[in-house]
mmCIF file of C-alpha atoms and ligand atoms in Angstrom:
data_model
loop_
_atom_site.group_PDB
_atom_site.id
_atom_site.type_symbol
_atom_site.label_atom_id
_atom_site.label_comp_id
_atom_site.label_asym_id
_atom_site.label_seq_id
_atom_site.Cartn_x
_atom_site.Cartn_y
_atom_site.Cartn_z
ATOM 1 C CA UNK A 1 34.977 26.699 -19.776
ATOM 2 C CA UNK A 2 36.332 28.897 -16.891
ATOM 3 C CA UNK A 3 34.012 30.291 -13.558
ATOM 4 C CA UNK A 4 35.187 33.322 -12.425
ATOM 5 C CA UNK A 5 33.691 35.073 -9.426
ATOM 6 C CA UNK A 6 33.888 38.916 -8.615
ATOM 7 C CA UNK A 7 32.514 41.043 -5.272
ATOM 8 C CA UNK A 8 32.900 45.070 -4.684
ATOM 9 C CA UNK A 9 31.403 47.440 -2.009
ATOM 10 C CA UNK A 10 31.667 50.714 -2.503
ATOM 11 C CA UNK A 11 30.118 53.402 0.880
ATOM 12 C CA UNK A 12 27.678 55.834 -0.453
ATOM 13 C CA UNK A 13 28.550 59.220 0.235
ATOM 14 C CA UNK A 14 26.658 62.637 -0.218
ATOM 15 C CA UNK A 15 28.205 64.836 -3.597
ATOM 16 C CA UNK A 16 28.684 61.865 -5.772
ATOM 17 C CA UNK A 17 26.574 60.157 -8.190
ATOM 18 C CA UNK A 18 24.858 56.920 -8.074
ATOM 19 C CA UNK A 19 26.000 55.111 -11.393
ATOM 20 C CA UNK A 20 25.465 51.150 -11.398
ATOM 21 C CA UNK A 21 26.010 49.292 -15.009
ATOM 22 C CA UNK A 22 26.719 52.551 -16.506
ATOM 23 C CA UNK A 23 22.927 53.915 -15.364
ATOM 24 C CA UNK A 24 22.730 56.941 -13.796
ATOM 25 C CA UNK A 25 20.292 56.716 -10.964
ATOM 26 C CA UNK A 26 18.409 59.002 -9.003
ATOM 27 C CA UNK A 27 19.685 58.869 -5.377
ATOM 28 C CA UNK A 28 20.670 61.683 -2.996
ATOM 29 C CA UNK A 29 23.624 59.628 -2.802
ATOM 30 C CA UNK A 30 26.508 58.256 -4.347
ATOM 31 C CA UNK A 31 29.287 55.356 -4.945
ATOM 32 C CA UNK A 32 32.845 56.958 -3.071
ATOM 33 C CA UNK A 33 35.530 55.550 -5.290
ATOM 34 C CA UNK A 34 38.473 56.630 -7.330
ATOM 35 C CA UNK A 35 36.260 55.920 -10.575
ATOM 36 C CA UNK A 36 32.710 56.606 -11.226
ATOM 37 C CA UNK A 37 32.612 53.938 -8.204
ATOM 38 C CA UNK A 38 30.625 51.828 -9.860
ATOM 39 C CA UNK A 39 30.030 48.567 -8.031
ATOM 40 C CA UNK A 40 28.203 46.657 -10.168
ATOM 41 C CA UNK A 41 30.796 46.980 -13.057
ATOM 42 C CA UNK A 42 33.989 46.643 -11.134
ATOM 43 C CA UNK A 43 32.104 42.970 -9.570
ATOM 44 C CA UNK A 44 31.420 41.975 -13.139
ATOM 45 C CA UNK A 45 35.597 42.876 -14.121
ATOM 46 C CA UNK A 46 36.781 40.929 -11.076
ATOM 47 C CA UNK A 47 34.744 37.718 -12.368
ATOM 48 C CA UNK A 48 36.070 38.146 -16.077
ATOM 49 C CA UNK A 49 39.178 38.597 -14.715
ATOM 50 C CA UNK A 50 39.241 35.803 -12.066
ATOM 51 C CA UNK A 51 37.682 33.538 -14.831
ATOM 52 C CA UNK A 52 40.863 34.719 -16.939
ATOM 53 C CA UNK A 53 43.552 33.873 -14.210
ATOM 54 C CA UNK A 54 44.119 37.414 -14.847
ATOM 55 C CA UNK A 55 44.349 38.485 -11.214
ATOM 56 C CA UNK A 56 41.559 41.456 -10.511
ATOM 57 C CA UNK A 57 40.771 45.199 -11.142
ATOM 58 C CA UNK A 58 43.179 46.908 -8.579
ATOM 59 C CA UNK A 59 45.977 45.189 -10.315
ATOM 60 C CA UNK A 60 45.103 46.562 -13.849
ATOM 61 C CA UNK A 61 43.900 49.413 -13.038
ATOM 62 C CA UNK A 62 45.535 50.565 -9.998
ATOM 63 C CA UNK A 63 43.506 53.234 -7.682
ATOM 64 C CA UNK A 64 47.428 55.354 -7.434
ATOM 65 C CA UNK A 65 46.976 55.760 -11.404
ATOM 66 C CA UNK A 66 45.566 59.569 -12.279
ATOM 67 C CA UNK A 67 44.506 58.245 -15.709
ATOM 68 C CA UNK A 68 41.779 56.275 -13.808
ATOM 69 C CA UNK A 69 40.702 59.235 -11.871
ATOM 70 C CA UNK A 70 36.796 59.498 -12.310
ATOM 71 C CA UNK A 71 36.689 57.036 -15.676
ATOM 72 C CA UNK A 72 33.667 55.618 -16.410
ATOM 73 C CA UNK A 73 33.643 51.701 -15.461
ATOM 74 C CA UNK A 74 32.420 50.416 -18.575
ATOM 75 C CA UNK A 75 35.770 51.351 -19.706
ATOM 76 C CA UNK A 76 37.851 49.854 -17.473
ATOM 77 C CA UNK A 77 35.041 46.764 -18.626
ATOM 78 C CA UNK A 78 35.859 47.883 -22.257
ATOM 79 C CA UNK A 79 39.425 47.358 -21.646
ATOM 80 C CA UNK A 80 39.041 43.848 -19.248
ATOM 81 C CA UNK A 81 37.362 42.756 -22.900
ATOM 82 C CA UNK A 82 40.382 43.083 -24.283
ATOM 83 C CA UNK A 83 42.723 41.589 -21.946
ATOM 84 C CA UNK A 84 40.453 38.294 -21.766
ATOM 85 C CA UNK A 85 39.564 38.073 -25.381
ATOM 86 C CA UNK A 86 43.821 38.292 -26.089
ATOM 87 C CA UNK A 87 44.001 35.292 -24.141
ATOM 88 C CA UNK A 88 41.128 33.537 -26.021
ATOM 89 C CA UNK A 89 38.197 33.687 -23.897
ATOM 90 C CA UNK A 90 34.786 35.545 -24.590
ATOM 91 C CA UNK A 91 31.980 35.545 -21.890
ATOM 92 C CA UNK A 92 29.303 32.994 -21.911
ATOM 93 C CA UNK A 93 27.114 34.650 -19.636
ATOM 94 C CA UNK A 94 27.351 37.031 -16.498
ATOM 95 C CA UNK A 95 24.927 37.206 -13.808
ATOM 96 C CA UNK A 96 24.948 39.755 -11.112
ATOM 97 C CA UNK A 97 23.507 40.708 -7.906
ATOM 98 C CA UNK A 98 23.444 44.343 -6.839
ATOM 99 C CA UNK A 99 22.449 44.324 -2.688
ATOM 100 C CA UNK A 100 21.038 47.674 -1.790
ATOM 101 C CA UNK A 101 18.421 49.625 0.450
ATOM 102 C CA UNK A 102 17.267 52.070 -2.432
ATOM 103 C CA UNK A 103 16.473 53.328 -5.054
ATOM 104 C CA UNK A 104 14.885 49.885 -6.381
ATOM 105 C CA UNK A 105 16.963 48.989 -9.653
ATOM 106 C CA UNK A 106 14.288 46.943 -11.504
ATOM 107 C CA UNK A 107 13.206 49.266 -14.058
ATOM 108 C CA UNK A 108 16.588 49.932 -14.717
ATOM 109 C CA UNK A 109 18.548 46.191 -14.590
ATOM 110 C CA UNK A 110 17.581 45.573 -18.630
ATOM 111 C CA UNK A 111 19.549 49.168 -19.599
ATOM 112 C CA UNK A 112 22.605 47.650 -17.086
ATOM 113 C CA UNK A 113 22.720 44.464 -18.488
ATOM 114 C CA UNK A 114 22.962 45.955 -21.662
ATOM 115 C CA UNK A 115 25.712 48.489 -20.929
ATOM 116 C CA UNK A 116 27.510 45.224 -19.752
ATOM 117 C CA UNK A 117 27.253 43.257 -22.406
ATOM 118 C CA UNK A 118 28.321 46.254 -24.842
ATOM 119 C CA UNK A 119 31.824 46.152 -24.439
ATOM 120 C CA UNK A 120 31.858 42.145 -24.198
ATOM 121 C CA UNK A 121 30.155 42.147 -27.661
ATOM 122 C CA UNK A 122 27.727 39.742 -26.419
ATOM 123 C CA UNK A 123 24.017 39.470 -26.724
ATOM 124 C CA UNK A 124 22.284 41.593 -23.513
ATOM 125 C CA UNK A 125 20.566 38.330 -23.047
ATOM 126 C CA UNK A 126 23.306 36.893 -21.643
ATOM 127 C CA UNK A 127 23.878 39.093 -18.829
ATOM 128 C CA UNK A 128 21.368 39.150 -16.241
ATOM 129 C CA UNK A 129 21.434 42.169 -13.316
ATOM 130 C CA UNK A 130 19.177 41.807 -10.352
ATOM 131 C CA UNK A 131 19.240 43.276 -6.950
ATOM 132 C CA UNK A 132 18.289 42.911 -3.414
ATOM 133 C CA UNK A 133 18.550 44.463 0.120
ATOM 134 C CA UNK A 134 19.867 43.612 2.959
ATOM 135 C CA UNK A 135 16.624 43.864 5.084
ATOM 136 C CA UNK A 136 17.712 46.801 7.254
ATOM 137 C CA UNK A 137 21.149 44.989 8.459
ATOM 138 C CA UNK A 138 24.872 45.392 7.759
ATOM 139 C CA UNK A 139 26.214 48.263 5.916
ATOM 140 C CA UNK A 140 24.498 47.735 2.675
ATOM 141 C CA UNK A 141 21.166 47.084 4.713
ATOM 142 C CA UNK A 142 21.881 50.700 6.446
ATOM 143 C CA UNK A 143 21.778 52.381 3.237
ATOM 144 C CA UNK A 144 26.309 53.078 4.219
ATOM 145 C CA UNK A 145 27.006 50.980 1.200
ATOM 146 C CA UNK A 146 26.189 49.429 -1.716
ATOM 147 C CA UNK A 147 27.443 45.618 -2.626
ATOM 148 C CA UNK A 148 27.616 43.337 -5.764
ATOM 149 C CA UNK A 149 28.452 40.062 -6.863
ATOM 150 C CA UNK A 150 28.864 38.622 -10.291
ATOM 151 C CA UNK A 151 29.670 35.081 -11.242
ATOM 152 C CA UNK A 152 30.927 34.279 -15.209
ATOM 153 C CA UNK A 153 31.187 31.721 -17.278
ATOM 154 C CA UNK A 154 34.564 32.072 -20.077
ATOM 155 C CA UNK A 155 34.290 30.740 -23.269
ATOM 156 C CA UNK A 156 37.515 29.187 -24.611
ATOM 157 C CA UNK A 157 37.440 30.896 -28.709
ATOM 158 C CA UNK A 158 39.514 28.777 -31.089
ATOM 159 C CA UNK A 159 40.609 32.215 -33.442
ATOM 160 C CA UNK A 160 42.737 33.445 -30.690
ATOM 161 C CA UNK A 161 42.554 37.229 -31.552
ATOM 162 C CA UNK A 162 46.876 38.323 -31.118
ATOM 163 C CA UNK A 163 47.945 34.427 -31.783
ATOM 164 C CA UNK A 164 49.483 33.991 -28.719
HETATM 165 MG MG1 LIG B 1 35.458 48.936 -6.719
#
């Protein structure tokens, strides 16, 4: 079994959209990032990654690269999937932490944890998304920012899917 732990903030800026675990969320605000800027995802590929000894997002998907320009996160997840299950690993479980003023996320962290656990081909029930604030302080707590954290546990798969 492998740990892997990820972490992403991302400010919030007026004229983009809020979009955490692939949910579009109603907010006058939005993630500023050279994707979709979504936080919650890119925490959740740094942990599969790290858990991997694949390195982390801005090395596979550089921010200089025009063919990430806007994507959608889930497919940069789609495609950290890959890379980990080619080296024989499949995630056990992911658990996340979003930390954020507003909106509140809690209607919404079942419909994340199953856009998460999508591309991993893994049961929803093994991803769990919550969130918190930051009681007024920091960036995140000023409502500048928006944080997340994911932890993962990698599952070593005997059928190692290239043979390599
Ligand atoms: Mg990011």
């Amino acid at each position: 079994m492998k740990i892997g732990i990820g972490y992403d903030i991302h400010r919030l800026v007026e004229g983009r959209k809020l979009i955490l675990g692939g949910v579009e969320l109603e907010s006058e605000l939005g993630l500023l990032g050279h994707s979709d800027g979504d936080v919650l995802t890119h925490a959740v590929c740094d942990a599969l990654l790290g858990a991997a000894g694949l390195g982390d997002i801005g090395r596979h998907f550089p921010d200089t690269d025009d063919r990430y320009r806007g994507i959608s996160s889930l497919k940069l997840l789609a495609e950290v999937a890959d890379r980990i299950g080619r080296k024989g690993y499949r995630a056990e479980n992911i658990d996340a932490v979003v930390v954020l003023e507003r909106p509140k996320l809690a209607g919404r962290a079942e419909e994340m944890a199953g856009n998460l656990a999508c591309p991993l081909g893994i049961d929803p029930a093994r991803v769990n998304v919550k969130a918190t604030t930051s009681e007024g302080l920091d960036a995140t707590g000023r409502g500048e920012a928006v944080a997340a954290w994911a932890v993962t546990v990698l599952r070593e798969e005997k059928d190692d899917r290239d043979g390599d």
